[in-house]
Tab-separated table of C-alpha atoms in Angstrom:
chain	number	residue	atom	x	y	z
A	1	MET	CA	0.000	0.000	0.000
A	2	ASN	CA	1.213	3.468	-0.918
A	3	ASN	CA	1.399	5.917	2.010
A	4	VAL	CA	3.253	8.693	0.181
A	5	ARG	CA	1.162	11.845	-0.034
A	6	GLY	CA	0.962	13.360	-3.514
A	7	LYS	CA	1.945	16.907	-4.393
A	8	ASN	CA	-1.700	17.986	-4.903
A	9	ILE	CA	-5.319	16.766	-4.939
A	10	LYS	CA	-7.024	15.890	-8.217
A	11	ILE	CA	-10.733	15.009	-8.412
A	12	PHE	CA	-11.932	12.784	-11.256
A	13	SER	CA	-15.269	11.178	-11.997
A	14	GLY	CA	-16.760	8.381	-14.069
A	15	ASN	CA	-20.249	8.714	-15.556
A	16	SER	CA	-22.272	7.865	-12.435
A	17	SER	CA	-21.338	10.753	-10.108
A	18	LYS	CA	-20.366	13.740	-12.259
A	19	ASP	CA	-22.545	16.275	-10.407
A	20	LEU	CA	-21.372	15.070	-6.987
A	21	ALA	CA	-17.716	15.152	-8.107
A	22	MET	CA	-18.217	18.702	-9.414
A	23	GLY	CA	-19.733	19.691	-6.051
A	24	ILE	CA	-16.758	18.188	-4.180
A	25	ALA	CA	-14.273	19.965	-6.467
A	26	ASN	CA	-16.121	23.297	-5.941
A	27	CYS	CA	-16.051	22.838	-2.145
A	28	LEU	CA	-12.279	22.273	-2.343
A	29	GLY	CA	-11.766	25.207	-4.742
A	30	LEU	CA	-10.423	22.891	-7.454
A	31	GLN	CA	-11.043	22.312	-11.140
A	32	MET	CA	-12.377	18.877	-12.098
A	33	GLY	CA	-9.738	16.546	-13.529
A	34	LYS	CA	-9.961	16.266	-17.314
A	35	SER	CA	-10.950	12.730	-18.283
A	36	ASP	CA	-13.486	10.860	-20.357
A	37	CYS	CA	-15.301	7.526	-19.941
A	38	SER	CA	-17.009	6.301	-23.095
A	39	THR	CA	-17.791	2.984	-24.779
A	40	PHE	CA	-16.526	1.459	-27.997
A	41	SER	CA	-19.137	0.223	-30.481
A	42	ASP	CA	-18.861	-3.326	-29.069
A	43	GLY	CA	-19.678	-2.087	-25.536
A	44	GLU	CA	-16.129	-2.138	-24.113
A	45	ILE	CA	-15.336	0.810	-21.851
A	46	SER	CA	-12.723	3.347	-22.917
A	47	VAL	CA	-11.053	5.706	-20.422
A	48	SER	CA	-8.882	8.669	-21.400
A	49	LEU	CA	-7.007	11.006	-19.025
A	50	TYR	CA	-6.352	14.424	-20.545
A	51	GLU	CA	-3.950	15.744	-17.903
A	52	SER	CA	-0.929	14.525	-15.995
A	53	VAL	CA	-1.565	12.756	-12.687
A	54	ARG	CA	2.105	11.951	-11.984
A	55	GLY	CA	2.823	12.413	-8.277
A	56	SER	CA	-0.751	13.565	-7.490
A	57	ASP	CA	-3.277	12.334	-4.920
A	58	CYS	CA	-6.131	11.223	-7.190
A	59	PHE	CA	-9.705	10.816	-5.925
A	60	ILE	CA	-12.067	9.029	-8.333
A	61	VAL	CA	-15.722	9.753	-7.457
A	62	GLN	CA	-17.934	6.942	-8.754
A	63	SER	CA	-21.009	5.352	-7.185
A	64	THR	CA	-21.490	1.798	-8.430
A	65	SER	CA	-25.212	2.360	-9.039
A	66	GLU	CA	-27.367	1.317	-11.993
A	67	PRO	CA	-26.052	0.215	-14.518
A	68	VAL	CA	-23.897	-1.305	-11.739
A	69	ASN	CA	-21.508	-3.379	-13.840
A	70	ASN	CA	-20.719	-0.537	-16.269
A	71	HIS	CA	-20.018	1.894	-13.440
A	72	LEU	CA	-17.891	-0.665	-11.591
A	73	MET	CA	-15.798	-1.329	-14.729
A	74	GLU	CA	-15.370	2.430	-15.330
A	75	LEU	CA	-14.024	2.765	-11.773
A	76	LEU	CA	-11.603	-0.164	-12.190
A	77	ILE	CA	-10.291	1.053	-15.558
A	78	MET	CA	-9.832	4.622	-14.230
A	79	ILE	CA	-7.856	3.258	-11.253
A	80	ASP	CA	-5.669	1.231	-13.625
A	81	ALA	CA	-5.113	4.233	-15.928
A	82	MET	CA	-3.977	6.396	-12.990
A	83	LYS	CA	-1.747	3.714	-11.514
A	84	ARG	CA	0.001	3.318	-14.888
A	85	ALA	CA	0.274	7.121	-15.174
A	86	SER	CA	2.279	7.228	-11.881
A	87	ALA	CA	-0.312	8.778	-9.540
A	88	ALA	CA	1.110	9.007	-5.998
A	89	ARG	CA	-2.050	7.707	-4.260
A	90	ILE	CA	-5.413	6.640	-5.659
A	91	THR	CA	-8.566	6.825	-3.530
A	92	ALA	CA	-11.767	5.253	-4.845
A	93	VAL	CA	-14.572	7.514	-3.577
A	94	VAL	CA	-17.608	5.214	-3.846
A	95	PRO	CA	-20.532	7.085	-2.208
A	96	TYR	CA	-22.872	4.147	-2.917
A	97	PHE	CA	-21.162	0.742	-2.933
A	98	GLY	CA	-23.115	-1.659	-5.193
A	99	TYR	CA	-23.298	-5.398	-4.362
A	100	ALA	CA	-23.078	-4.446	-0.644
A	101	ARG	CA	-26.184	-6.493	0.173
A	102	GLN	CA	-24.423	-9.672	-0.985
A	103	ASP	CA	-22.190	-9.607	2.092
A	104	ARG	CA	-22.713	-13.163	3.411
A	105	LYS	CA	-23.921	-16.620	2.416
A	106	SER	CA	-27.615	-16.745	3.224
A	107	ARG	CA	-28.011	-20.114	1.453
A	108	SER	CA	-25.574	-22.863	0.451
A	109	ARG	CA	-23.534	-22.202	-2.676
A	110	ASP	CA	-24.201	-18.430	-2.544
A	111	PRO	CA	-21.362	-16.101	-3.619
A	112	ILE	CA	-20.172	-13.247	-1.398
A	113	SER	CA	-20.135	-10.660	-4.174
A	114	ALA	CA	-19.299	-7.712	-1.881
A	115	LYS	CA	-15.978	-9.403	-1.018
A	116	LEU	CA	-15.290	-10.049	-4.718
A	117	CYS	CA	-15.876	-6.341	-5.508
A	118	ALA	CA	-13.536	-5.366	-2.651
A	119	ASP	CA	-10.846	-7.675	-4.056
A	120	ILE	CA	-11.049	-6.349	-7.610
A	121	ILE	CA	-10.970	-2.690	-6.509
A	122	THR	CA	-7.844	-3.461	-4.448
A	123	THR	CA	-6.238	-5.481	-7.284
A	124	ALA	CA	-6.941	-2.670	-9.782
A	125	GLY	CA	-4.628	-0.469	-7.678
A	126	ALA	CA	-6.712	1.617	-5.259
A	127	ASP	CA	-4.740	2.668	-2.146
A	128	ARG	CA	-7.836	3.603	-0.129
A	129	VAL	CA	-11.640	3.572	-0.331
A	130	LEU	CA	-13.983	6.317	0.884
A	131	SER	CA	-17.667	5.386	1.020
A	132	MET	CA	-20.865	6.343	2.828
A	133	ASP	CA	-23.288	4.175	4.822
A	134	LEU	CA	-22.073	0.786	3.630
A	135	HIS	CA	-25.080	-1.535	3.883
A	136	ALA	CA	-23.115	-3.786	6.246
A	137	PRO	CA	-20.284	-2.047	8.196
A	138	GLN	CA	-18.228	-5.291	8.202
A	139	ILE	CA	-17.622	-4.757	4.448
A	140	GLN	CA	-14.757	-2.496	5.614
A	141	GLY	CA	-13.020	-5.731	6.641
A	142	PHE	CA	-13.393	-7.204	3.135
A	143	PHE	CA	-10.700	-4.782	1.916
A	144	ASN	CA	-6.977	-5.132	2.680
A	145	ILE	CA	-6.569	-1.357	2.273
A	146	PRO	CA	-7.902	1.454	4.528
A	147	VAL	CA	-11.635	2.129	4.222
A	148	ASP	CA	-13.354	5.244	5.565
A	149	ASN	CA	-17.112	4.730	5.876
A	150	LEU	CA	-18.796	8.136	6.295
A	151	LEU	CA	-22.268	8.390	7.823
A	152	GLY	CA	-25.183	10.137	6.144
A	153	ALA	CA	-26.969	10.613	9.485
A	154	PRO	CA	-25.194	13.888	10.519
A	155	VAL	CA	-26.210	15.562	7.211
A	156	ILE	CA	-29.826	14.345	7.370
A	157	ALA	CA	-30.124	14.973	11.141
A	158	ASN	CA	-29.046	18.638	10.709
A	159	HIS	CA	-31.801	19.096	8.115
A	160	LEU	CA	-34.381	17.385	10.359
A	161	LYS	CA	-33.330	19.498	13.364
A	162	LYS	CA	-34.136	22.685	11.423
A	163	LYS	CA	-37.429	21.179	10.257
A	164	MET	CA	-38.463	20.205	13.807
A	165	GLY	CA	-37.494	23.532	15.376
A	166	LYS	CA	-38.616	23.634	19.013
A	167	ASN	CA	-41.347	21.000	18.524
A	168	ILE	CA	-39.108	17.990	19.286
A	169	ASP	CA	-41.776	16.511	21.606
A	170	GLU	CA	-44.074	15.966	18.609
A	171	TYR	CA	-41.646	13.636	16.820
A	172	VAL	CA	-40.673	9.950	17.109
A	173	ILE	CA	-37.853	8.231	15.185
A	174	VAL	CA	-39.020	4.893	13.748
A	175	SER	CA	-36.929	1.956	12.544
A	176	PRO	CA	-38.741	0.217	9.630
A	177	ASP	CA	-37.359	-3.200	10.662
A	178	LEU	CA	-35.183	-4.828	13.302
A	179	GLY	CA	-32.062	-4.563	11.101
A	180	SER	CA	-32.135	-0.741	11.165
A	181	VAL	CA	-32.471	-0.290	14.944
A	182	THR	CA	-28.841	0.806	15.513
A	183	ARG	CA	-29.154	3.501	12.849
A	184	ALA	CA	-32.524	4.685	14.190
A	185	ARG	CA	-31.129	4.852	17.738
A	186	SER	CA	-28.276	7.040	16.449
A	187	TYR	CA	-30.827	9.466	14.917
A	188	ALA	CA	-32.914	9.420	18.118
A	189	ASN	CA	-29.834	10.320	20.205
A	190	LYS	CA	-28.793	13.096	17.801
A	191	LEU	CA	-32.262	14.660	17.713
A	192	GLY	CA	-33.325	13.955	21.302
A	193	CYS	CA	-36.441	12.023	20.208
A	194	PRO	CA	-37.985	8.772	21.466
A	195	LEU	CA	-37.560	5.600	19.383
A	196	ALA	CA	-40.122	3.148	17.970
A	197	ILE	CA	-39.476	-0.102	16.083
A	198	ILE	CA	-41.602	-2.001	13.588
A	199	ASP	CA	-41.461	-5.758	14.066
A	200	LYS	CA	-42.711	-7.736	11.053
A	201	ARG	CA	-44.024	-11.219	11.726
A	202	ARG	CA	-45.344	-13.792	9.278
A	203	GLN	CA	-47.452	-16.184	11.361
A	204	ARG	CA	-47.326	-18.943	8.698
A	205	ALA	CA	-46.628	-19.376	4.988
A	206	ASN	CA	-48.848	-17.461	2.542
A	207	VAL	CA	-50.308	-15.323	5.328
A	208	SER	CA	-49.619	-11.586	5.087
A	209	GLU	CA	-47.173	-10.034	7.511
A	210	VAL	CA	-48.419	-8.596	10.777
A	211	MET	CA	-46.792	-5.297	11.751
A	212	ASN	CA	-46.240	-4.896	15.483
A	213	ILE	CA	-45.166	-1.421	16.606
A	214	ILE	CA	-42.832	-1.404	19.595
A	215	GLY	CA	-43.136	2.066	21.133
A	216	ASP	CA	-45.795	4.775	21.168
A	217	VAL	CA	-46.480	6.676	17.929
A	218	LYS	CA	-50.123	7.659	18.545
A	219	GLY	CA	-50.728	11.330	17.694
A	220	LYS	CA	-47.030	11.810	16.814
A	221	LYS	CA	-45.127	12.903	13.717
A	222	CYS	CA	-42.946	9.937	12.763
A	223	ILE	CA	-39.571	9.962	10.996
A	224	LEU	CA	-38.726	6.614	9.346
A	225	VAL	CA	-34.963	6.181	8.775
A	226	ASP	CA	-33.009	3.677	6.656
A	227	ASP	CA	-29.675	3.448	4.812
A	228	MET	CA	-31.082	2.846	1.313
A	229	VAL	CA	-34.397	2.608	-0.469
A	230	ASP	CA	-34.508	0.141	-3.356
A	231	THR	CA	-38.046	-0.977	-4.269
A	232	ALA	CA	-39.464	1.016	-1.275
A	233	GLY	CA	-41.709	-1.917	-0.203
A	234	THR	CA	-40.457	-2.151	3.406
A	235	ILE	CA	-40.508	1.559	4.167
A	236	CYS	CA	-43.895	2.233	2.515
A	237	ASN	CA	-45.503	-0.716	4.355
A	238	ALA	CA	-43.976	0.609	7.591
A	239	ALA	CA	-45.423	4.080	6.911
A	240	LYS	CA	-48.866	2.563	6.300
A	241	ALA	CA	-48.652	0.551	9.547
A	242	ILE	CA	-47.676	3.502	11.760
A	243	VAL	CA	-50.579	5.571	10.419
A	244	GLU	CA	-53.284	2.868	10.271
A	245	THR	CA	-52.257	0.712	13.266
A	246	GLY	CA	-50.201	3.135	15.343
A	247	GLY	CA	-52.280	6.284	14.856
A	248	ALA	CA	-49.421	8.586	13.773
A	249	THR	CA	-50.487	11.988	12.397
A	250	GLU	CA	-47.652	12.480	9.861
A	251	VAL	CA	-44.835	10.420	8.337
A	252	ILE	CA	-41.507	11.711	7.003
A	253	ALA	CA	-38.916	9.249	5.670
A	254	ALA	CA	-35.149	9.681	5.320
A	255	ALA	CA	-32.485	7.470	3.752
A	256	THR	CA	-28.961	7.972	2.449
A	257	HIS	CA	-29.081	6.148	-0.901
A	258	PRO	CA	-31.954	6.640	-3.417
A	259	VAL	CA	-31.593	3.359	-5.366
A	260	LEU	CA	-35.301	3.583	-6.354
A	261	SER	CA	-35.675	0.594	-8.668
A	262	GLY	CA	-38.797	-1.191	-9.914
A	263	SER	CA	-42.057	0.336	-8.650
A	264	ALA	CA	-40.383	2.449	-5.941
A	265	ILE	CA	-41.620	5.846	-7.175
A	266	GLU	CA	-45.196	4.609	-7.591
A	267	ARG	CA	-45.123	3.140	-4.056
A	268	ILE	CA	-43.755	6.366	-2.536
A	269	GLU	CA	-46.324	8.440	-4.437
A	270	ASN	CA	-49.198	6.273	-3.130
A	271	SER	CA	-47.874	5.977	0.444
A	272	PRO	CA	-48.795	8.138	3.467
A	273	ILE	CA	-45.211	9.507	3.468
A	274	LYS	CA	-45.404	13.317	3.293
A	275	GLU	CA	-41.727	13.924	2.410
A	276	PHE	CA	-38.849	11.610	1.520
A	277	ILE	CA	-35.338	12.949	2.204
A	278	PHE	CA	-32.309	11.475	0.391
A	279	LEU	CA	-28.668	12.385	-0.126
A	280	ASP	CA	-27.253	12.723	-3.651
A	281	THR	CA	-24.967	9.653	-3.391
A	282	ILE	CA	-26.870	8.367	-6.446
A	283	LYS	CA	-28.155	10.735	-9.133
A	284	VAL	CA	-31.950	10.511	-9.298
A	285	PRO	CA	-33.117	10.924	-12.925
A	286	GLU	CA	-35.589	13.718	-13.680
A	287	SER	CA	-38.223	11.098	-14.584
A	288	LYS	CA	-38.178	9.851	-10.965
A	289	MET	CA	-38.206	13.250	-9.245
A	290	ILE	CA	-41.630	13.676	-7.658
A	291	ASP	CA	-42.782	16.442	-5.292
A	292	LYS	CA	-42.410	14.220	-2.212
A	293	ILE	CA	-38.677	13.664	-2.800
A	294	LYS	CA	-36.100	16.100	-1.411
A	295	ILE	CA	-32.396	15.649	-2.187
A	296	LEU	CA	-29.720	17.025	0.163
A	297	PRO	CA	-26.118	17.574	-1.040
A	298	CYS	CA	-23.388	15.418	0.528
A	299	ALA	CA	-20.515	17.062	-1.424
A	300	PRO	CA	-19.376	19.273	1.547
A	301	HIS	CA	-19.170	16.149	3.754
A	302	PHE	CA	-17.051	14.260	1.197
A	303	ALA	CA	-14.916	17.336	0.463
A	304	GLU	CA	-14.000	17.681	4.138
A	305	ALA	CA	-13.168	13.969	4.351
A	306	ILE	CA	-10.965	14.203	1.229
A	307	GLU	CA	-9.135	17.239	2.616
A	308	ARG	CA	-8.531	15.427	5.927
A	309	ILE	CA	-7.332	12.253	4.171
A	310	TYR	CA	-4.915	14.300	2.051
A	311	GLU	CA	-3.546	16.122	5.114
A	312	ASP	CA	-3.333	12.876	7.158
A	313	LYS	CA	-5.816	14.207	9.725
A	314	PRO	CA	-8.489	12.102	11.491
A	315	ILE	CA	-12.008	12.122	10.024
A	316	SER	CA	-13.725	10.995	13.247
A	317	SER	CA	-15.219	14.481	13.797
A	318	LEU	CA	-17.374	13.908	10.684
A	319	PHE	CA	-19.302	11.153	12.462
A	320	ASP	CA	-20.828	13.566	15.019
């Protein structure tokens, strides 16, 4: 692993995170690195660097979101191009890490694709990885290089704090399932709100799930929190349960990564959720932007982390 700091910072981007990379570069007072990711007529990816990276600290901003495999290959080829062009250090800035949900064997003969992705990013030549809200924090241990896993909660919590004002007593933080309790507790501590949990039970096969609400949400404004929203089934069902069963008066939802595949937008539109807050770790296409969705910028958070990494300073203060 290369620990030698480069002479300067250079920010590059593949095709998945151009706007976010531009935002990071602006926060750091830098120009975007000149590069191009395109495809040959047979679908192979072509990467060109139009400036010298020799002796520089290069940060490649690229979420491995849909189309996942294309964006992953762009990242790998950009890392290889910079390594061969004598960059001093290469950091893969992967705001949303695709394949993160395949982090263990849930059945026999299952692959652990998250580990495979970690291996190929390392083999391509990355010296470090900077990500946000990895679906499973233990993915940091899949890499044999340093990994900094930023949290989206401080950015979202600051926004929620302004929204709540002095009416904190009216709000309850809700975890949509048992797997998100740690995250929800972190939000509850930050905002000074009580916590409720939705426990889904399927009594027997082919019988619909029963939603049990642990905690009191009656007459309260509820904030559902999660790390990512893919098809939006879990979070929209949770919102319905806390209104119909729990008697909540209002539901706001917040998550870091807007994956939003399949019927997600339709589900959100038809759900009792009043507002859905996301970070811009994944670019949401115009066709999916509905009035309920609000996107917060995470570029300042990443820019500060990049500056601290470059100057060999701790980034622990960013977790508060």
